[in-house]
Coordinates of C-alpha atoms in Angstrom, one line a residue:
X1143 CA -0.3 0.5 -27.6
X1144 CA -0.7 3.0 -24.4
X1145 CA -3.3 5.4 -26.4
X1146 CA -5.7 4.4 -24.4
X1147 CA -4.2 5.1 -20.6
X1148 CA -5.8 7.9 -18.9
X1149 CA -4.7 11.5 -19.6
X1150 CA -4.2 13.8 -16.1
X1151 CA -7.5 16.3 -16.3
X1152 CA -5.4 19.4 -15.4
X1153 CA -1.3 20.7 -16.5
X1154 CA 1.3 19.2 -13.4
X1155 CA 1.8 21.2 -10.8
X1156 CA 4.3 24.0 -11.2
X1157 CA 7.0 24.6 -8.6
X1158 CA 5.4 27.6 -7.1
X1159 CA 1.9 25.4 -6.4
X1160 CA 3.0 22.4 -5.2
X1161 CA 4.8 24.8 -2.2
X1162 CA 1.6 27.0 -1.8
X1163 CA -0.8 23.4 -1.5
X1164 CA 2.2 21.7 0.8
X1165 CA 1.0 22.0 4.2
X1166 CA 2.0 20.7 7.6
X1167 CA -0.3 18.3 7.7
X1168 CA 0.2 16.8 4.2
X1169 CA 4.1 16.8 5.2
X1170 CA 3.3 15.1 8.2
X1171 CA 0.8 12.2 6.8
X1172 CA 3.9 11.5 3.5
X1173 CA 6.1 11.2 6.5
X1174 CA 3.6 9.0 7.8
X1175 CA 2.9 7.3 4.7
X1176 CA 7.0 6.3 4.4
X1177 CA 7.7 6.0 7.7
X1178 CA 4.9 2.7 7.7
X1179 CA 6.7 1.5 4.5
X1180 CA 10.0 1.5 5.9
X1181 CA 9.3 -0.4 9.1
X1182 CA 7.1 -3.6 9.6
X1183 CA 6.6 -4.2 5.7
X1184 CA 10.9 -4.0 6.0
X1185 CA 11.1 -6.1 8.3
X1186 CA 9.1 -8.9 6.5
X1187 CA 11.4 -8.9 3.5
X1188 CA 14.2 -9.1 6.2
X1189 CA 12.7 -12.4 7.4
X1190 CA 11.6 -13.9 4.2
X1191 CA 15.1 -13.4 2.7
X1192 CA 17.2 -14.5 5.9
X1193 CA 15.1 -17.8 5.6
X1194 CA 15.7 -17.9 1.3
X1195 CA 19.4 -17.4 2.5
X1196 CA 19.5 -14.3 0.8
X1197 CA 23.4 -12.4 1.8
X1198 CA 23.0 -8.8 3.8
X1199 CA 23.6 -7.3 0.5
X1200 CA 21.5 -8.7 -1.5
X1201 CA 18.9 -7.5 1.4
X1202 CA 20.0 -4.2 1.0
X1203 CA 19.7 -4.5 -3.2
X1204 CA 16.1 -5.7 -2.6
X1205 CA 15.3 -2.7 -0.1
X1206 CA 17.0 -0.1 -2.8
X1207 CA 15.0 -1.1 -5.1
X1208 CA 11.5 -1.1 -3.7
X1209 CA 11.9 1.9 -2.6
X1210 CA 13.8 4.0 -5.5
X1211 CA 11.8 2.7 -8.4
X1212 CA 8.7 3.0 -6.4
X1213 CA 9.6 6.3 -5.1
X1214 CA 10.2 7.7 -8.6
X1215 CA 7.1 6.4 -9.4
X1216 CA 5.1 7.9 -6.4
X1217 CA 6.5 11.2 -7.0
X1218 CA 6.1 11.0 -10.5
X1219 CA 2.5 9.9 -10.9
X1220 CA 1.4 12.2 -7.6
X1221 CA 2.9 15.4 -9.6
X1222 CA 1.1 14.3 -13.1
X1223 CA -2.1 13.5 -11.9
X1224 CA -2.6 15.4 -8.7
X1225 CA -3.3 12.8 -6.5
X1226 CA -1.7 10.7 -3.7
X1227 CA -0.7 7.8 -5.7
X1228 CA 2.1 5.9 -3.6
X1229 CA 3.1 2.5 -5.4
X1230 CA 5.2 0.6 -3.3
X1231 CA 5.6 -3.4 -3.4
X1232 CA 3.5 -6.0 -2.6
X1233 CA 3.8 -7.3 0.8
X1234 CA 1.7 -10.5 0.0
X1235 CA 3.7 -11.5 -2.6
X1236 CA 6.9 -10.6 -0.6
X1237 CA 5.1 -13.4 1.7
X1238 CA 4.3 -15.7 -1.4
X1239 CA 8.1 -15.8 -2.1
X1240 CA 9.1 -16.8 0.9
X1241 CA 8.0 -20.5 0.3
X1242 CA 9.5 -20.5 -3.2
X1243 CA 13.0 -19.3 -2.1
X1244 CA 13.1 -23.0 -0.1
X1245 CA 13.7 -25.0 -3.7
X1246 CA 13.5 -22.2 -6.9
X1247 CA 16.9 -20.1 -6.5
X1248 CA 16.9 -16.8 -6.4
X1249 CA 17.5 -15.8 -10.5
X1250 CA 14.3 -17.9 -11.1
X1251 CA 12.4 -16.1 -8.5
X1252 CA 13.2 -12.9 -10.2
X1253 CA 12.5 -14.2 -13.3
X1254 CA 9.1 -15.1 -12.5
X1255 CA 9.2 -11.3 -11.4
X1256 CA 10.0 -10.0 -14.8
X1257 CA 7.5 -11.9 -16.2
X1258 CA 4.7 -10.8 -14.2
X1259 CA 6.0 -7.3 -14.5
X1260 CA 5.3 -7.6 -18.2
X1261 CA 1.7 -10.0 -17.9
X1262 CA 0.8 -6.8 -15.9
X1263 CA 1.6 -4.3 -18.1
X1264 CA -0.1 -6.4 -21.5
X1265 CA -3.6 -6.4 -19.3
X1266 CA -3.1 -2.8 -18.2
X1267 CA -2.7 -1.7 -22.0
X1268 CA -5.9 -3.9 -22.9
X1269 CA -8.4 -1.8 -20.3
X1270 CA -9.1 -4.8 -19.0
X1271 CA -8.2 -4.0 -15.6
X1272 CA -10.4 -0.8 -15.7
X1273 CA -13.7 -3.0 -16.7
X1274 CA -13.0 -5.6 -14.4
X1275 CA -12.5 -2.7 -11.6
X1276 CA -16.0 -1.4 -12.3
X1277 CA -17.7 -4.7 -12.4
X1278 CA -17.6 -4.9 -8.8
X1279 CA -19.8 -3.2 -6.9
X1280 CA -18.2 -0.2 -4.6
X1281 CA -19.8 -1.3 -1.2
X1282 CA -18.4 -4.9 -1.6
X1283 CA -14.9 -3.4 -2.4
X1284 CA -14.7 -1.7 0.6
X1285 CA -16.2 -4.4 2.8
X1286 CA -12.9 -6.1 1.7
X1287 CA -11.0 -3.0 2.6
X1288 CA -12.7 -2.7 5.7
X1289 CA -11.2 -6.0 6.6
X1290 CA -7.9 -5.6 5.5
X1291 CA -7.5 -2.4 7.5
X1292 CA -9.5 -3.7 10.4
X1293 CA -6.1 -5.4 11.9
X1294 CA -4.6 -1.4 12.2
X1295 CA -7.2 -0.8 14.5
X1296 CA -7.2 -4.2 16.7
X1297 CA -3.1 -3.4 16.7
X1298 CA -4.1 -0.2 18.1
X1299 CA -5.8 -1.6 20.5
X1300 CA -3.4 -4.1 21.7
X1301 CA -1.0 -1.5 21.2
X1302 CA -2.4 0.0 24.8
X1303 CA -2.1 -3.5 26.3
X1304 CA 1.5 -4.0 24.4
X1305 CA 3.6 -1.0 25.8
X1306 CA 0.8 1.3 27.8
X1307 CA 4.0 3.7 28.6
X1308 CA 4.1 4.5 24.7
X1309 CA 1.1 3.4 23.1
X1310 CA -0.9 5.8 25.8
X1311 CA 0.9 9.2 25.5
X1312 CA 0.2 8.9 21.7
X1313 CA -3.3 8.2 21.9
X1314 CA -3.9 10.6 24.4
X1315 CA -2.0 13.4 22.5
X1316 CA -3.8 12.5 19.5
X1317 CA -7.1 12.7 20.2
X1318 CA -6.0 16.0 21.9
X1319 CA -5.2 18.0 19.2
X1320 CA -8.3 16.5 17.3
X1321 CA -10.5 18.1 20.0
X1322 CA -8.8 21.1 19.1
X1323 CA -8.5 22.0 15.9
X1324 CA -6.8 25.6 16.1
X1325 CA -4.1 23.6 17.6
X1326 CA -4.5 20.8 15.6
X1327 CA -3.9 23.4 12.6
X1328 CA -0.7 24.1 14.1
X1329 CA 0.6 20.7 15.2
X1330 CA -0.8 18.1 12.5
X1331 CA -2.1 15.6 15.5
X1332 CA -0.2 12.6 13.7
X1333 CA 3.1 14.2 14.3
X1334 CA 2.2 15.0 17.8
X1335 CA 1.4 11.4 18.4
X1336 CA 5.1 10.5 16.5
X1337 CA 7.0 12.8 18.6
X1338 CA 5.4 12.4 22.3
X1339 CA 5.4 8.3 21.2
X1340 CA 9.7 8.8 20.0
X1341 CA 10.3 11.1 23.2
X1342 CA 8.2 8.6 25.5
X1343 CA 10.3 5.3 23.7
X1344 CA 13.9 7.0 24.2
X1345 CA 12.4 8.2 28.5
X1346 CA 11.8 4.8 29.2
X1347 CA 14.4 3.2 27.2
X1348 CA 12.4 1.3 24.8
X1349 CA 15.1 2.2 21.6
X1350 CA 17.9 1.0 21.6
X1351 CA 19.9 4.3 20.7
X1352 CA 23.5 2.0 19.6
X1353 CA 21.8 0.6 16.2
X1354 CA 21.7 4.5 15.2
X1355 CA 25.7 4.4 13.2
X1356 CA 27.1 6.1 10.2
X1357 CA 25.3 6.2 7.1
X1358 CA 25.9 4.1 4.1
X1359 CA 25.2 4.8 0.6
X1360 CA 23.6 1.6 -0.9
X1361 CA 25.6 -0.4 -3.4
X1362 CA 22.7 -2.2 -5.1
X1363 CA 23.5 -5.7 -7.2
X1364 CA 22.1 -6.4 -10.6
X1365 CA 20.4 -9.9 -10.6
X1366 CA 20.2 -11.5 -13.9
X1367 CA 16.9 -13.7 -14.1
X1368 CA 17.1 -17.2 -14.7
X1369 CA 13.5 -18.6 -16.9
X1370 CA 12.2 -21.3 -15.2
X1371 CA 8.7 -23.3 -16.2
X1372 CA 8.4 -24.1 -12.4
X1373 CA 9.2 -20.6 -11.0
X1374 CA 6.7 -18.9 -13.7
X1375 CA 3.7 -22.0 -12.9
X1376 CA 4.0 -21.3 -8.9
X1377 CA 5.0 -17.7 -9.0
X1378 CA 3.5 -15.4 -12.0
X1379 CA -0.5 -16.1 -11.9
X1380 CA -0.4 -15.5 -7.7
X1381 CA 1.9 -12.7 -8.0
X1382 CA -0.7 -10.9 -10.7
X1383 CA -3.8 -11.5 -9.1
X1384 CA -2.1 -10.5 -5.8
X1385 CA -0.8 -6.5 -7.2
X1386 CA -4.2 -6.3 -9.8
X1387 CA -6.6 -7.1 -7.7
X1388 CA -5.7 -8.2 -3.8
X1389 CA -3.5 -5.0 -3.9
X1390 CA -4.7 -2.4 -6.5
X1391 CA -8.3 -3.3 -5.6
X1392 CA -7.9 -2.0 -1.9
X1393 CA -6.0 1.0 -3.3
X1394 CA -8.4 2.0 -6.1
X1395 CA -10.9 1.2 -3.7
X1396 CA -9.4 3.9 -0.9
X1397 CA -9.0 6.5 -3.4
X1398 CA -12.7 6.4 -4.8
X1399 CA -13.2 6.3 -1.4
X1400 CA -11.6 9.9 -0.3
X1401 CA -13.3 11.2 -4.4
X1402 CA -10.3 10.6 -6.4
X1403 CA -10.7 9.0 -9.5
X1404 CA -7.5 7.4 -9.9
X1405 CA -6.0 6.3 -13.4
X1406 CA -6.8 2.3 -13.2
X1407 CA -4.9 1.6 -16.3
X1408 CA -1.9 3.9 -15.9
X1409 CA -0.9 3.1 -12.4
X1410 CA -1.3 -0.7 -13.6
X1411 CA 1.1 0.0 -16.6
X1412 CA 2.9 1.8 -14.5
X1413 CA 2.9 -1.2 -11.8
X1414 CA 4.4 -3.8 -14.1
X1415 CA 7.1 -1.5 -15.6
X1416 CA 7.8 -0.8 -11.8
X1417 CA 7.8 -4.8 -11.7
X1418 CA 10.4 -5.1 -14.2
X1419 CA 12.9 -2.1 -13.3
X1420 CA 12.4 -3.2 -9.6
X1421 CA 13.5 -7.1 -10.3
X1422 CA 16.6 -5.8 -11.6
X1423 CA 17.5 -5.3 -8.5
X1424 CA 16.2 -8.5 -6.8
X1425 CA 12.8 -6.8 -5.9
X1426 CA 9.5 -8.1 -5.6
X1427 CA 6.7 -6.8 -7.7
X1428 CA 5.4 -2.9 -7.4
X1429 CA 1.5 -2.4 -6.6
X1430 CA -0.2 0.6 -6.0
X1431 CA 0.0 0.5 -2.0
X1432 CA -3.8 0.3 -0.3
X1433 CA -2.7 1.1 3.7
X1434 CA -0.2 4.0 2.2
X1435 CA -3.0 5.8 0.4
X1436 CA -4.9 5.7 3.2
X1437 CA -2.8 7.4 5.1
X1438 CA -2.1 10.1 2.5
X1439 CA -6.0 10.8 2.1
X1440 CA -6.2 11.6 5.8
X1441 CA -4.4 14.7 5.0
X1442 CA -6.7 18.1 4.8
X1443 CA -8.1 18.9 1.5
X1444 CA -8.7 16.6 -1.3
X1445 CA -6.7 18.7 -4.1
X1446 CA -4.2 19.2 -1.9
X1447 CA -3.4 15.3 -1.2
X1448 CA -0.9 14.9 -4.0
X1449 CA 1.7 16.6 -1.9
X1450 CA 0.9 14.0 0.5
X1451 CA 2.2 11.8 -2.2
X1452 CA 5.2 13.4 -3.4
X1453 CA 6.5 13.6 -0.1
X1454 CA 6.5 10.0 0.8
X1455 CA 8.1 9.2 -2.7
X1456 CA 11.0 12.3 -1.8
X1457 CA 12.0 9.9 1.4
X1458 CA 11.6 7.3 -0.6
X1459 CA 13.8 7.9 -2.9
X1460 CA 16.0 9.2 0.0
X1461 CA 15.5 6.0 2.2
X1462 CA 16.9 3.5 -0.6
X1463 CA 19.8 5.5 -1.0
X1464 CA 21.0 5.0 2.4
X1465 CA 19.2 1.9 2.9
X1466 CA 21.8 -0.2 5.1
X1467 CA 21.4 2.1 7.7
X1468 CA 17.9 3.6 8.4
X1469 CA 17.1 -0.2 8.0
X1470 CA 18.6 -1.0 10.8
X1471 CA 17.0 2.0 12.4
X1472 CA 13.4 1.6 11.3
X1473 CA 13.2 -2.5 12.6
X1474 CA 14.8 -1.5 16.0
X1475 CA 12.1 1.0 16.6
X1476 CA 9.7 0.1 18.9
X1477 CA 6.7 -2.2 18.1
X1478 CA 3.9 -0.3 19.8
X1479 CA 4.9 3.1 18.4
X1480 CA 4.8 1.7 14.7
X1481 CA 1.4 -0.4 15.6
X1482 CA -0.1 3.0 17.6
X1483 CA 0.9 5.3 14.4
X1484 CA -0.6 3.2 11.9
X1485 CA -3.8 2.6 13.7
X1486 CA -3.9 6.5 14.8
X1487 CA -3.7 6.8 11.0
X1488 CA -5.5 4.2 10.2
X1489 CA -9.0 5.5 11.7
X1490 CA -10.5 7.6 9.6
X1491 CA -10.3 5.5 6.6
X1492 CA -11.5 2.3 8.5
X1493 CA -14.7 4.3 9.5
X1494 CA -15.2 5.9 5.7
X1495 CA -14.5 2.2 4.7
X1496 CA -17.5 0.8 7.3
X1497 CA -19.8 3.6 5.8
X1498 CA -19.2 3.3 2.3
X1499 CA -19.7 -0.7 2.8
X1500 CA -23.3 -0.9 4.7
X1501 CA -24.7 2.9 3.7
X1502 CA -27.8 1.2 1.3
X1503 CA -27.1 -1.7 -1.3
X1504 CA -25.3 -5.0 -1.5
X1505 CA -25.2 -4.5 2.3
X1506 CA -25.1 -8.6 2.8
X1507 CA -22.3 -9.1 0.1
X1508 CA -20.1 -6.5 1.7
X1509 CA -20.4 -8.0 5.2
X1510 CA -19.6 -11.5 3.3
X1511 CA -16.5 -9.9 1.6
X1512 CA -15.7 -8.6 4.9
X1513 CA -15.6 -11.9 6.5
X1514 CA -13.9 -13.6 4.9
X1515 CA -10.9 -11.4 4.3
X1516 CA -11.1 -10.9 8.3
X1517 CA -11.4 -14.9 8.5
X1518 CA -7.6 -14.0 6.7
X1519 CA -7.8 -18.0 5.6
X1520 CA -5.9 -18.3 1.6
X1521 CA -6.5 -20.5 -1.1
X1522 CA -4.7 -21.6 -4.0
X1523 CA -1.8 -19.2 -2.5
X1524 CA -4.0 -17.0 -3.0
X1525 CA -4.8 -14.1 0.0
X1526 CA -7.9 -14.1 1.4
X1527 CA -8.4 -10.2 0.3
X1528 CA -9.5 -11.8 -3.4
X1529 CA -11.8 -14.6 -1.8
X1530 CA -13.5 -12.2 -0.1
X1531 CA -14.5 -10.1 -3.3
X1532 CA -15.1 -13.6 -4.9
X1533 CA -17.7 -14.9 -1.9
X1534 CA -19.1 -11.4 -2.0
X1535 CA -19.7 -10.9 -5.6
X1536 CA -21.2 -14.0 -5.4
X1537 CA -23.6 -13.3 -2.9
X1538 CA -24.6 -10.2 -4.1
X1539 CA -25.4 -11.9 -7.7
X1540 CA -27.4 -14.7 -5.4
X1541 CA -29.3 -12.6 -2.7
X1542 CA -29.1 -9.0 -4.1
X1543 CA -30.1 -8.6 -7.8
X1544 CA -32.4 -5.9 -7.1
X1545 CA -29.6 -4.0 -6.6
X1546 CA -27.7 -4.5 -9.3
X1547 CA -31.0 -3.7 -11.3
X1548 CA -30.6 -0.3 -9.5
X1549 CA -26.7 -0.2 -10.7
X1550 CA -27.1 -0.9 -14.1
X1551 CA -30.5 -0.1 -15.1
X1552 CA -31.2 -3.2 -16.4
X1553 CA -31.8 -7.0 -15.4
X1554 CA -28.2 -8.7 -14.7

């Protein structure tokens, strides 16, 4: 049945190489990579389950969860295939739940979980998901991505307007140690940005230093699932097409981006088992995480990335454990210092993504797909990530079938 999955083109890592290719700046973009994780996509769960009337603990369930399973699977598939493959969950679908939670209960929710885990995992064992990957042409995949990510670098932006005292220090020591690169070499300039932004928040008391307590190991809950035809009709199909294509697309898309040639069907497998360990615990479904690869990639030197990876799935791991806690930490820290890091990471990929999108063909699709995930306007509970690859593809196939004569060699 999983014959088929991709096989890693090279031995793990041993112990002694994943050390010599761990540098400061791959330690600094996994610390990057988790620290985006555990803040604003947090604090959305936090708000969707306070208005479910979900109980503090089973908060805290959902959060151990998300972030052990996916964190053994990050630092799992990172070490196998030697590249920065962080799955985490998907925050669309967190958002899709939100609405359900007001008349399904909670078991049924998380049986519509369980059962998406497992439609995923039947279509990554197929190759479908591969072939339907490849269909789409690159440039209109990251004119999607291109508008996903666009709202890091607006949040930059009004990051500056938002809290000038923080946002500016960052920005300005960033681009700093970019202008320098022997200094850069010595202070990755993403971790200069995270500690001038942390001193400058605690200076001009913009952290409120009493939320910082004891910590607490988490005691997660086993929820049993409860099969229901109305959870499974409203939940499973948007919750699929949300992780395979809304959310694997972008990261797929990222990583073919930076020359990786991530394993399509393994990391989907991999996705739905993550789906179904995950809901044990009351957790939304695992996907493999587009703006987190992004961040890892920005790291130095391409074979060198997967550290990148294992790092953010080490906190991971380390983050549910003592998830009460740094929870409460990571949503009291300041809005404009997690808005400023993520855009600061955020830029590179955002102008690879622009490039790769208008270089030479399907140049009018792309800008389409672009559009309308900017335009950010859902259908069907569906995001507007998979419209925009729709109304793109479409276009293309319309206006630009010269170039998929170039593509394939042949009339489409």
């Amino acid at each position: 049945m999983f014959a088929q999955l991709e096989r890693p083109d090279r031995p793990p890592a041993g112990l002694g190489r994943i050390f010599a290719d761990l540098g400061g700046d791959h330690l600094a973009h996994g610390f990057i990579g988790w620290l985006f994780a555990a803040t604003a996509p947090v604090a959305i769960i936090l708000s969707v389950g306070a208005q479910g009337g979900l109980s503090e603990a089973m908060l805290a369930s959902w959060i151990f969860g998300i972030f052990v399973v996916n964190g053994v699977l990050t630092l799992l598939f990172s070490w196998i295939y030697r590249q920065p493959l962080a799955l985490f969950w998907s925050i669309p679908g967190t958002v899709l739940v939100g609405p359900a939670l007001t008349h399904l209960s909670f078991p049924e929710v998380v049986g519509a979980f369980h059962v998406t885990g497992l439609v995923i995992v039947v279509l990554g064992t197929t190759g479908w998901v591969r072939r339907a990957m490849h269909a789409i042409p690159m440039p209109i995949v990251m004119g999607m991505v291109a508008g996903v990510f666009l709202r890091f670098g607006l949040d930059l932006i009004r990051a500056l307007k938002l809290d000038i005292a923080i946002a500016g220090p960052m920005v300005a020591t960033w681009f700093a140690l970019c202008a320098a690169p022997a200094m850069g070499r010595r202070v990755p300039p993403i971790i200069g940005a995270l500690v001038v932004g942390a001193v400058a928040a605690i200076a001009f008391g913009r952290f409120d230093t009493s939320v910082v307590g004891g910590l607490e190991l988490a005691r997660p809950t086993i929820v049993m699932p409860e099969w229901s035809w109305s959870a499974m009709v409203e939940l499973v199909v948007p919750l699929a097409i949300t992780v395979l294509v809304v959310q694997n697309g972008q990261g797929f898309a990222v990583l073919r981006g930076a020359g990786h040639e991530p394993p399509v069907d393994a990391v989907t497998v991999a996705c739905g088992v993550g789906s179904i360990v995950a809901g044990l615990f009351g957790s939304v479904c695992t996907c493999l995480a587009g703006p987190t690869n992004a961040i890892l990639i920005s790291s130095g030197g391409k074979d060198r990335q997967y550290t990148a990876g294992m790092t953010t799935g080490a906190l991971s791991i380390a983050f549910g454990l003592v998830a009460p806690a740094l929870t409460r930490l990571m949503v009291h820290a300041p809005k404009a210092l997690i808005m400023t890091l993520a855009g600061l990471a955020m830029l590179r990929v955002l102008q690879s993504a622009f490039q790769a999108a208008f270089r030479d063909r399907f140049t009018l699709g792309a800008i389409v797909a672009f559009l309308v995930t900017v335009a950010d306007i859902g259908l069907f509970d569906i995001g507007a990530a998979f419209w925009g690859l729709v109304a793109g593809l479409a276009v293309s196939r319309l206006l630009e079938r010269q170039d998929f004569v170039t593509l394939h060699g042949a009339r489409p």
